[in-house]
Amino acid sequence: MDTTPEPVSRRTFATCAAAAAAGFVLTACGPKRLYDVPRERLRQLVRDMEREYSSKYGKDVTVSDAGPQPGVLFGYALDISRCIGCRRCVYACVEENNQSRDPQVHWIRVLQMDKAHGVDFAHADEYYEPELVPEDGKFYVPVQCQQCEDPPCTKVCPTGATWKEKDGIVVIDYDWCIGCRCCMAACPYGARHFNWKAPSIASKDVNPSMHYLGNRPRPKGVVEKCTFCIQRVRAGRYPACVEVCPVGARKFGNLLDPDSEIRYIIEHKRVMVLKEELNTMPKFFYFYAT
Ligand code: SF4
Ligand code: SF4
């Protein structure tokens, strides 16, 4: 397994330092982040979003402002021995989370690896295109935001536009993101994606069931990533990738519930996390059930 953190170049450092100065001015003088907005004002902002998006896409859009529930800490587990590399999870995620179709943005990447070499990111192929999957001699490791308990991405954000919620979901306030991409440099998992162009989705394809910290439309110039489908899981549903996986490789639940499937997996299977030595403490666990 590749254990080397990405080096931070001098240019990245200089860019982040300049962004930090800009962020200081913004946080000192600017309007409030959604994180700091009082509840009533937030409801009003969310209703404004519903009006704006409904008119833009010509359909009834709802924007949830559901917050974290007490006693809930979300966790994810992925059975590497089951995944067949079909990428249905990738495209279910695109549809559920209103990711850009042109250019394409994918929050989930499925990496193809050689059984002979084991988990080896240096030689993984993200762009495999066989006629049929799984291919002989290969196995598959899907990667997305690991929802780190100690996330490096939030620490470097100069405007405080990204943070970890009480249920463990790391979120982004798209109105406060200044697109400096310091978080992308800090994330050791390549989980964050930058909108170089304005995301484009046909109105008919827009998922109208949104959350203000998740799958609502993003503008050009901001960063986005997986939120464990915050709009679903805070309403008691599974993430779209869990529901669509044809082989049941994906598991999800409340880490604080001793009777949950996710706790069973962690307590009874041999689990691993990616780049454990960085102490980011992912809440995304990989395991081999068979
Ligand atoms: S849908 Fe399931 S089997 Fe297919 S690539 Fe994703 S995790 Fe693997
Ligand atoms: S995987 Fe990357 S983007 Fe997700 S919480 Fe960890 S450091 Fe942040």
mmCIF file of C-alpha atoms and ligand atoms in Angstrom:
data_model
loop_
_atom_site.group_PDB
_atom_site.id
_atom_site.type_symbol
_atom_site.label_atom_id
_atom_site.label_comp_id
_atom_site.label_asym_id
_atom_site.label_seq_id
_atom_site.Cartn_x
_atom_site.Cartn_y
_atom_site.Cartn_z
ATOM 1 C CA MET A 1 0.000 0.000 0.000
ATOM 2 C CA ASP A 2 1.297 3.491 -0.805
ATOM 3 C CA THR A 3 2.011 5.092 2.512
ATOM 4 C CA THR A 4 3.629 8.304 1.282
ATOM 5 C CA PRO A 5 1.669 11.507 1.872
ATOM 6 C CA GLU A 6 1.479 13.875 -1.083
ATOM 7 C CA PRO A 7 4.241 16.496 -0.804
ATOM 8 C CA VAL A 8 3.047 20.111 -0.561
ATOM 9 C CA SER A 9 4.825 22.152 -3.222
ATOM 10 C CA ARG A 10 6.213 25.631 -2.577
ATOM 11 C CA ARG A 11 3.595 26.992 -4.953
ATOM 12 C CA THR A 12 0.761 25.292 -3.067
ATOM 13 C CA PHE A 13 2.139 26.643 0.191
ATOM 14 C CA ALA A 14 2.327 30.200 -1.176
ATOM 15 C CA THR A 15 -1.208 29.948 -2.581
ATOM 16 C CA CYS A 16 -2.561 28.699 0.723
ATOM 17 C CA ALA A 17 -0.757 31.448 2.633
ATOM 18 C CA ALA A 18 -2.317 34.100 0.367
ATOM 19 C CA ALA A 19 -5.720 32.430 0.759
ATOM 20 C CA ALA A 20 -5.302 32.463 4.523
ATOM 21 C CA ALA A 21 -4.859 36.251 4.431
ATOM 22 C CA ALA A 22 -7.969 36.613 2.244
ATOM 23 C CA GLY A 23 -9.853 34.275 4.547
ATOM 24 C CA PHE A 24 -8.931 36.308 7.582
ATOM 25 C CA VAL A 25 -10.408 39.430 6.010
ATOM 26 C CA LEU A 26 -13.549 37.539 4.944
ATOM 27 C CA THR A 27 -14.227 35.982 8.322
ATOM 28 C CA ALA A 28 -13.573 39.257 10.104
ATOM 29 C CA CYS A 29 -15.714 41.480 7.857
ATOM 30 C CA GLY A 30 -17.989 39.285 5.732
ATOM 31 C CA PRO A 31 -21.527 37.943 6.206
ATOM 32 C CA LYS A 32 -22.080 34.864 8.363
ATOM 33 C CA ARG A 33 -21.241 31.339 7.212
ATOM 34 C CA LEU A 34 -24.203 28.954 7.134
ATOM 35 C CA TYR A 35 -22.534 27.292 10.124
ATOM 36 C CA ASP A 36 -22.929 30.432 12.226
ATOM 37 C CA VAL A 37 -26.354 31.530 10.996
ATOM 38 C CA PRO A 38 -29.122 31.487 13.655
ATOM 39 C CA ARG A 39 -31.754 28.781 13.093
ATOM 40 C CA GLU A 40 -34.597 31.074 11.979
ATOM 41 C CA ARG A 41 -32.384 32.928 9.514
ATOM 42 C CA LEU A 42 -31.109 29.596 8.180
ATOM 43 C CA ARG A 43 -34.696 28.429 7.531
ATOM 44 C CA GLN A 44 -35.317 31.619 5.571
ATOM 45 C CA LEU A 45 -32.125 31.109 3.539
ATOM 46 C CA VAL A 46 -33.118 27.517 2.786
ATOM 47 C CA ARG A 47 -36.587 28.643 1.642
ATOM 48 C CA ASP A 48 -34.903 31.205 -0.639
ATOM 49 C CA MET A 49 -32.790 28.385 -2.091
ATOM 50 C CA GLU A 50 -35.916 26.287 -2.726
ATOM 51 C CA ARG A 51 -37.541 29.156 -4.597
ATOM 52 C CA GLU A 52 -34.433 29.854 -6.651
ATOM 53 C CA TYR A 53 -33.768 26.219 -7.635
ATOM 54 C CA SER A 54 -37.443 25.432 -8.317
ATOM 55 C CA SER A 55 -37.601 28.325 -10.718
ATOM 56 C CA LYS A 56 -34.237 27.474 -12.325
ATOM 57 C CA TYR A 57 -35.027 23.784 -12.946
ATOM 58 C CA GLY A 58 -38.796 24.002 -13.420
ATOM 59 C CA LYS A 59 -39.604 21.421 -10.750
ATOM 60 C CA ASP A 60 -40.442 21.440 -7.028
ATOM 61 C CA VAL A 61 -37.104 21.454 -5.227
ATOM 62 C CA THR A 62 -36.900 20.870 -1.473
ATOM 63 C CA VAL A 63 -33.777 21.829 0.475
ATOM 64 C CA SER A 64 -33.443 20.070 3.823
ATOM 65 C CA ASP A 65 -31.827 21.796 6.783
ATOM 66 C CA ALA A 66 -31.869 18.618 8.906
ATOM 67 C CA GLY A 67 -29.071 18.745 11.464
ATOM 68 C CA PRO A 68 -27.154 15.948 13.179
ATOM 69 C CA GLN A 69 -29.109 13.713 15.584
ATOM 70 C CA PRO A 70 -27.782 13.174 19.111
ATOM 71 C CA GLY A 71 -26.213 9.735 19.595
ATOM 72 C CA VAL A 72 -25.408 9.302 15.899
ATOM 73 C CA LEU A 73 -21.934 9.003 14.395
ATOM 74 C CA PHE A 74 -22.052 7.690 10.857
ATOM 75 C CA GLY A 75 -19.641 5.043 9.606
ATOM 76 C CA TYR A 76 -19.157 3.131 6.380
ATOM 77 C CA ALA A 77 -17.670 -0.247 5.539
ATOM 78 C CA LEU A 78 -16.762 -1.738 2.179
ATOM 79 C CA ASP A 79 -16.236 -5.442 1.551
ATOM 80 C CA ILE A 80 -13.320 -5.648 -0.893
ATOM 81 C CA SER A 81 -13.904 -9.357 -1.452
ATOM 82 C CA ARG A 82 -17.371 -8.669 -2.891
ATOM 83 C CA CYS A 83 -16.835 -5.562 -5.040
ATOM 84 C CA ILE A 84 -16.912 -6.491 -8.732
ATOM 85 C CA GLY A 85 -15.856 -3.088 -10.053
ATOM 86 C CA CYS A 86 -19.115 -2.416 -11.903
ATOM 87 C CA ARG A 87 -19.095 1.327 -11.006
ATOM 88 C CA ARG A 88 -22.860 1.400 -10.412
ATOM 89 C CA CYS A 89 -22.047 3.218 -7.155
ATOM 90 C CA VAL A 90 -20.181 5.926 -9.093
ATOM 91 C CA TYR A 91 -23.152 6.727 -11.320
ATOM 92 C CA ALA A 92 -25.788 6.402 -8.577
ATOM 93 C CA CYS A 93 -23.742 8.979 -6.662
ATOM 94 C CA VAL A 94 -23.626 11.299 -9.688
ATOM 95 C CA GLU A 95 -27.426 11.190 -10.043
ATOM 96 C CA GLU A 96 -28.229 11.459 -6.350
ATOM 97 C CA ASN A 97 -25.808 14.272 -5.642
ATOM 98 C CA ASN A 98 -26.337 16.425 -8.715
ATOM 99 C CA GLN A 99 -22.774 16.095 -9.945
ATOM 100 C CA SER A 100 -21.855 17.803 -13.188
ATOM 101 C CA ARG A 101 -22.386 15.706 -16.319
ATOM 102 C CA ASP A 102 -20.285 17.988 -18.516
ATOM 103 C CA PRO A 103 -17.563 18.133 -17.421
ATOM 104 C CA GLN A 104 -18.039 14.905 -15.504
ATOM 105 C CA VAL A 105 -17.396 15.029 -11.773
ATOM 106 C CA HIS A 106 -17.227 11.766 -9.826
ATOM 107 C CA TRP A 107 -17.059 11.727 -6.042
ATOM 108 C CA ILE A 108 -16.369 7.962 -6.041
ATOM 109 C CA ARG A 109 -13.385 6.461 -7.849
ATOM 110 C CA VAL A 110 -13.120 2.697 -8.262
ATOM 111 C CA LEU A 111 -9.506 1.562 -8.429
ATOM 112 C CA GLN A 112 -8.638 -1.697 -10.138
ATOM 113 C CA MET A 113 -5.719 -3.573 -8.615
ATOM 114 C CA ASP A 114 -3.810 -6.814 -9.308
ATOM 115 C CA LYS A 115 -4.436 -9.693 -6.931
ATOM 116 C CA ALA A 116 -0.765 -10.569 -7.271
ATOM 117 C CA HIS A 117 0.304 -7.219 -5.774
ATOM 118 C CA GLY A 118 -2.391 -6.698 -3.131
ATOM 119 C CA VAL A 119 -3.581 -3.202 -2.204
ATOM 120 C CA ASP A 120 -1.093 -1.066 -4.133
ATOM 121 C CA PHE A 121 -2.229 2.460 -4.997
ATOM 122 C CA ALA A 122 0.897 3.245 -6.992
ATOM 123 C CA HIS A 123 -0.151 0.676 -9.628
ATOM 124 C CA ALA A 124 -3.942 1.047 -9.426
ATOM 125 C CA ASP A 125 -5.925 1.688 -12.604
ATOM 126 C CA GLU A 126 -8.851 4.081 -12.273
ATOM 127 C CA TYR A 127 -9.703 4.056 -15.985
ATOM 128 C CA TYR A 128 -10.132 0.325 -16.666
ATOM 129 C CA GLU A 129 -12.568 -0.422 -19.513
ATOM 130 C CA PRO A 130 -12.996 -4.208 -19.963
ATOM 131 C CA GLU A 131 -15.979 -5.816 -21.696
ATOM 132 C CA LEU A 132 -16.963 -7.569 -18.477
ATOM 133 C CA VAL A 133 -16.156 -7.188 -14.799
ATOM 134 C CA PRO A 134 -14.692 -8.542 -12.647
ATOM 135 C CA GLU A 135 -11.584 -9.362 -14.679
ATOM 136 C CA ASP A 136 -9.505 -12.403 -13.824
ATOM 137 C CA GLY A 137 -6.650 -11.615 -11.491
ATOM 138 C CA LYS A 138 -8.073 -8.213 -10.497
ATOM 139 C CA PHE A 139 -9.852 -6.780 -7.510
ATOM 140 C CA TYR A 140 -11.427 -3.388 -6.887
ATOM 141 C CA VAL A 141 -11.077 -0.711 -4.201
ATOM 142 C CA PRO A 142 -13.646 2.115 -4.385
ATOM 143 C CA VAL A 143 -12.395 5.342 -2.772
ATOM 144 C CA GLN A 144 -14.378 8.406 -1.734
ATOM 145 C CA CYS A 145 -14.280 10.877 1.161
ATOM 146 C CA GLN A 146 -13.217 8.886 4.211
ATOM 147 C CA GLN A 147 -15.050 11.282 6.603
ATOM 148 C CA CYS A 148 -11.951 11.462 8.783
ATOM 149 C CA GLU A 149 -12.456 11.898 12.506
ATOM 150 C CA ASP A 150 -9.406 14.207 12.447
ATOM 151 C CA PRO A 151 -9.669 15.683 8.929
ATOM 152 C CA PRO A 152 -6.662 17.602 7.613
ATOM 153 C CA CYS A 153 -8.864 19.257 4.966
ATOM 154 C CA THR A 154 -10.856 21.323 7.468
ATOM 155 C CA LYS A 155 -7.800 22.560 9.337
ATOM 156 C CA VAL A 156 -6.271 24.334 6.359
ATOM 157 C CA CYS A 157 -9.411 26.050 5.055
ATOM 158 C CA PRO A 158 -8.710 29.792 5.399
ATOM 159 C CA THR A 159 -12.380 30.805 5.526
ATOM 160 C CA GLY A 160 -13.827 28.032 7.690
ATOM 161 C CA ALA A 161 -15.976 26.969 4.731
ATOM 162 C CA THR A 162 -15.537 23.283 5.570
ATOM 163 C CA TRP A 163 -15.963 21.557 8.913
ATOM 164 C CA LYS A 164 -16.959 18.299 10.603
ATOM 165 C CA GLU A 165 -20.559 18.012 11.859
ATOM 166 C CA LYS A 166 -21.457 16.266 15.138
ATOM 167 C CA ASP A 167 -22.551 13.123 13.284
ATOM 168 C CA GLY A 168 -19.098 12.939 11.714
ATOM 169 C CA ILE A 169 -19.969 14.184 8.220
ATOM 170 C CA VAL A 170 -17.425 16.645 6.815
ATOM 171 C CA VAL A 171 -19.334 19.310 4.903
ATOM 172 C CA ILE A 172 -18.644 22.344 2.703
ATOM 173 C CA ASP A 173 -20.463 25.686 2.654
ATOM 174 C CA TYR A 174 -20.381 26.430 -1.082
ATOM 175 C CA ASP A 175 -21.119 30.117 -0.469
ATOM 176 C CA TRP A 176 -17.997 30.498 1.654
ATOM 177 C CA CYS A 177 -15.592 28.378 -0.383
ATOM 178 C CA ILE A 178 -13.184 30.718 -2.180
ATOM 179 C CA GLY A 179 -11.787 27.945 -4.379
ATOM 180 C CA CYS A 180 -8.207 28.200 -3.077
ATOM 181 C CA ARG A 181 -8.000 24.359 -3.069
ATOM 182 C CA CYS A 182 -5.880 24.217 0.105
ATOM 183 C CA CYS A 183 -8.239 21.458 1.313
ATOM 184 C CA MET A 184 -7.503 19.447 -1.810
ATOM 185 C CA ALA A 185 -3.775 19.715 -1.148
ATOM 186 C CA ALA A 186 -4.323 18.622 2.453
ATOM 187 C CA CYS A 187 -6.583 15.617 1.745
ATOM 188 C CA PRO A 188 -4.435 12.477 1.537
ATOM 189 C CA TYR A 189 -7.185 10.536 -0.274
ATOM 190 C CA GLY A 190 -7.828 12.729 -3.319
ATOM 191 C CA ALA A 191 -11.447 12.954 -2.205
ATOM 192 C CA ARG A 192 -12.140 16.585 -3.031
ATOM 193 C CA HIS A 193 -12.994 17.876 -6.498
ATOM 194 C CA PHE A 194 -12.781 21.384 -7.905
ATOM 195 C CA ASN A 195 -15.345 22.845 -10.294
ATOM 196 C CA TRP A 196 -13.152 24.357 -12.990
ATOM 197 C CA LYS A 197 -16.300 25.023 -15.025
ATOM 198 C CA ALA A 198 -19.859 25.674 -13.931
ATOM 199 C CA PRO A 199 -21.421 22.245 -13.316
ATOM 200 C CA SER A 200 -23.927 21.355 -15.993
ATOM 201 C CA ILE A 201 -26.959 19.090 -15.443
ATOM 202 C CA ALA A 202 -30.093 18.949 -17.595
ATOM 203 C CA SER A 203 -33.150 20.080 -15.617
ATOM 204 C CA LYS A 204 -34.812 16.696 -16.142
ATOM 205 C CA ASP A 205 -31.842 14.997 -14.448
ATOM 206 C CA VAL A 206 -31.690 17.225 -11.373
ATOM 207 C CA ASN A 207 -32.475 15.421 -8.113
ATOM 208 C CA PRO A 208 -34.939 17.833 -6.462
ATOM 209 C CA SER A 209 -34.441 16.370 -2.976
ATOM 210 C CA MET A 210 -31.517 18.408 -1.660
ATOM 211 C CA HIS A 211 -29.681 19.362 1.539
ATOM 212 C CA TYR A 212 -28.120 22.787 1.981
ATOM 213 C CA LEU A 213 -24.775 21.229 2.974
ATOM 214 C CA GLY A 214 -24.838 18.453 0.382
ATOM 215 C CA ASN A 215 -26.254 17.999 -3.092
ATOM 216 C CA ARG A 216 -27.625 21.473 -3.782
ATOM 217 C CA PRO A 217 -26.222 23.074 -6.959
ATOM 218 C CA ARG A 218 -22.613 24.180 -6.790
ATOM 219 C CA PRO A 219 -21.229 27.188 -8.661
ATOM 220 C CA LYS A 220 -18.040 27.287 -10.714
ATOM 221 C CA GLY A 221 -14.892 27.703 -8.605
ATOM 222 C CA VAL A 222 -15.821 25.752 -5.468
ATOM 223 C CA VAL A 223 -14.753 22.408 -4.064
ATOM 224 C CA GLU A 224 -17.160 19.495 -3.493
ATOM 225 C CA LYS A 225 -17.026 15.897 -2.252
ATOM 226 C CA CYS A 226 -18.998 12.957 -0.816
ATOM 227 C CA THR A 227 -21.112 13.756 2.245
ATOM 228 C CA PHE A 228 -22.369 10.187 2.898
ATOM 229 C CA CYS A 229 -25.545 11.468 1.088
ATOM 230 C CA ILE A 230 -26.364 13.838 3.949
ATOM 231 C CA GLN A 231 -29.806 14.517 2.423
ATOM 232 C CA ARG A 232 -30.645 10.805 2.744
ATOM 233 C CA VAL A 233 -28.893 9.588 5.866
ATOM 234 C CA ARG A 234 -30.254 12.358 8.070
ATOM 235 C CA ALA A 235 -33.713 11.254 6.905
ATOM 236 C CA GLY A 236 -33.022 7.659 7.972
ATOM 237 C CA ARG A 237 -32.129 6.338 4.502
ATOM 238 C CA TYR A 238 -29.006 4.615 3.174
ATOM 239 C CA PRO A 239 -26.584 6.475 0.895
ATOM 240 C CA ALA A 240 -27.402 5.932 -2.793
ATOM 241 C CA CYS A 241 -24.196 3.920 -3.362
ATOM 242 C CA VAL A 242 -25.159 1.471 -0.605
ATOM 243 C CA GLU A 243 -28.627 0.954 -2.091
ATOM 244 C CA VAL A 244 -27.428 0.422 -5.646
ATOM 245 C CA CYS A 245 -24.501 -1.945 -5.080
ATOM 246 C CA PRO A 246 -25.614 -5.240 -6.711
ATOM 247 C CA VAL A 247 -23.434 -7.443 -4.516
ATOM 248 C CA GLY A 248 -24.010 -5.806 -1.117
ATOM 249 C CA ALA A 249 -20.379 -4.755 -0.778
ATOM 250 C CA ARG A 250 -21.317 -1.464 0.874
ATOM 251 C CA LYS A 251 -22.485 -1.190 4.494
ATOM 252 C CA PHE A 252 -23.507 1.882 6.444
ATOM 253 C CA GLY A 253 -24.781 2.754 9.891
ATOM 254 C CA ASN A 254 -24.446 4.371 13.286
ATOM 255 C CA LEU A 255 -21.113 3.643 14.935
ATOM 256 C CA LEU A 256 -22.592 4.515 18.344
ATOM 257 C CA ASP A 257 -25.325 1.847 18.069
ATOM 258 C CA PRO A 258 -23.924 -1.428 19.483
ATOM 259 C CA ASP A 259 -26.573 -3.418 17.562
ATOM 260 C CA SER A 260 -25.813 -1.898 14.149
ATOM 261 C CA GLU A 261 -24.355 -3.854 11.242
ATOM 262 C CA ILE A 262 -21.447 -1.435 11.022
ATOM 263 C CA ARG A 263 -20.500 -2.177 14.649
ATOM 264 C CA TYR A 264 -20.779 -5.901 13.989
ATOM 265 C CA ILE A 265 -18.370 -5.596 11.075
ATOM 266 C CA ILE A 266 -15.862 -3.548 13.029
ATOM 267 C CA GLU A 267 -15.991 -5.886 16.003
ATOM 268 C CA HIS A 268 -15.986 -9.208 14.108
ATOM 269 C CA LYS A 269 -14.119 -8.662 10.842
ATOM 270 C CA ARG A 270 -10.537 -7.751 10.116
ATOM 271 C CA VAL A 271 -10.947 -4.134 9.040
ATOM 272 C CA MET A 272 -8.419 -1.643 7.735
ATOM 273 C CA VAL A 273 -8.409 2.045 6.940
ATOM 274 C CA LEU A 274 -6.425 3.772 4.226
ATOM 275 C CA LYS A 275 -3.158 5.485 5.217
ATOM 276 C CA GLU A 276 -3.681 4.597 8.868
ATOM 277 C CA GLU A 277 -0.275 6.004 9.776
ATOM 278 C CA LEU A 278 -1.458 9.569 9.050
ATOM 279 C CA ASN A 279 -3.833 9.428 12.040
ATOM 280 C CA THR A 280 -6.698 10.962 10.094
ATOM 281 C CA MET A 281 -8.906 8.222 11.595
ATOM 282 C CA PRO A 282 -11.236 7.546 8.652
ATOM 283 C CA LYS A 283 -14.793 6.452 9.404
ATOM 284 C CA PHE A 284 -14.667 4.492 6.151
ATOM 285 C CA PHE A 285 -13.515 0.926 6.807
ATOM 286 C CA TYR A 286 -12.437 -1.744 4.331
ATOM 287 C CA PHE A 287 -12.765 -5.439 5.102
ATOM 288 C CA TYR A 288 -12.707 -8.916 3.569
ATOM 289 C CA ALA A 289 -15.849 -10.858 4.532
ATOM 290 C CA THR A 290 -14.840 -14.010 2.663
HETATM 291 S S1 SF4 B 1 -21.559 -0.905 -7.057
HETATM 292 FE FE1 SF4 B 1 -20.688 -2.332 -5.533
HETATM 293 S S2 SF4 B 1 -19.710 -3.925 -6.790
HETATM 294 FE FE2 SF4 B 1 -20.090 -2.189 -8.173
HETATM 295 S S3 SF4 B 1 -18.143 -1.039 -8.088
HETATM 296 FE FE3 SF4 B 1 -19.483 -0.125 -6.544
HETATM 297 S S4 SF4 B 1 -18.957 -1.204 -4.626
HETATM 298 FE FE4 SF4 B 1 -18.136 -2.416 -6.313
HETATM 299 S S1 SF4 B 2 -10.981 12.061 3.113
HETATM 300 FE FE1 SF4 B 2 -10.087 14.028 2.604
HETATM 301 S S2 SF4 B 2 -11.869 15.361 2.236
HETATM 302 FE FE2 SF4 B 2 -12.639 13.582 3.363
HETATM 303 S S3 SF4 B 2 -12.555 14.189 5.534
HETATM 304 FE FE3 SF4 B 2 -10.609 13.092 5.083
HETATM 305 S S4 SF4 B 2 -9.157 14.716 4.542
HETATM 306 FE FE4 SF4 B 2 -11.240 15.622 4.405
#
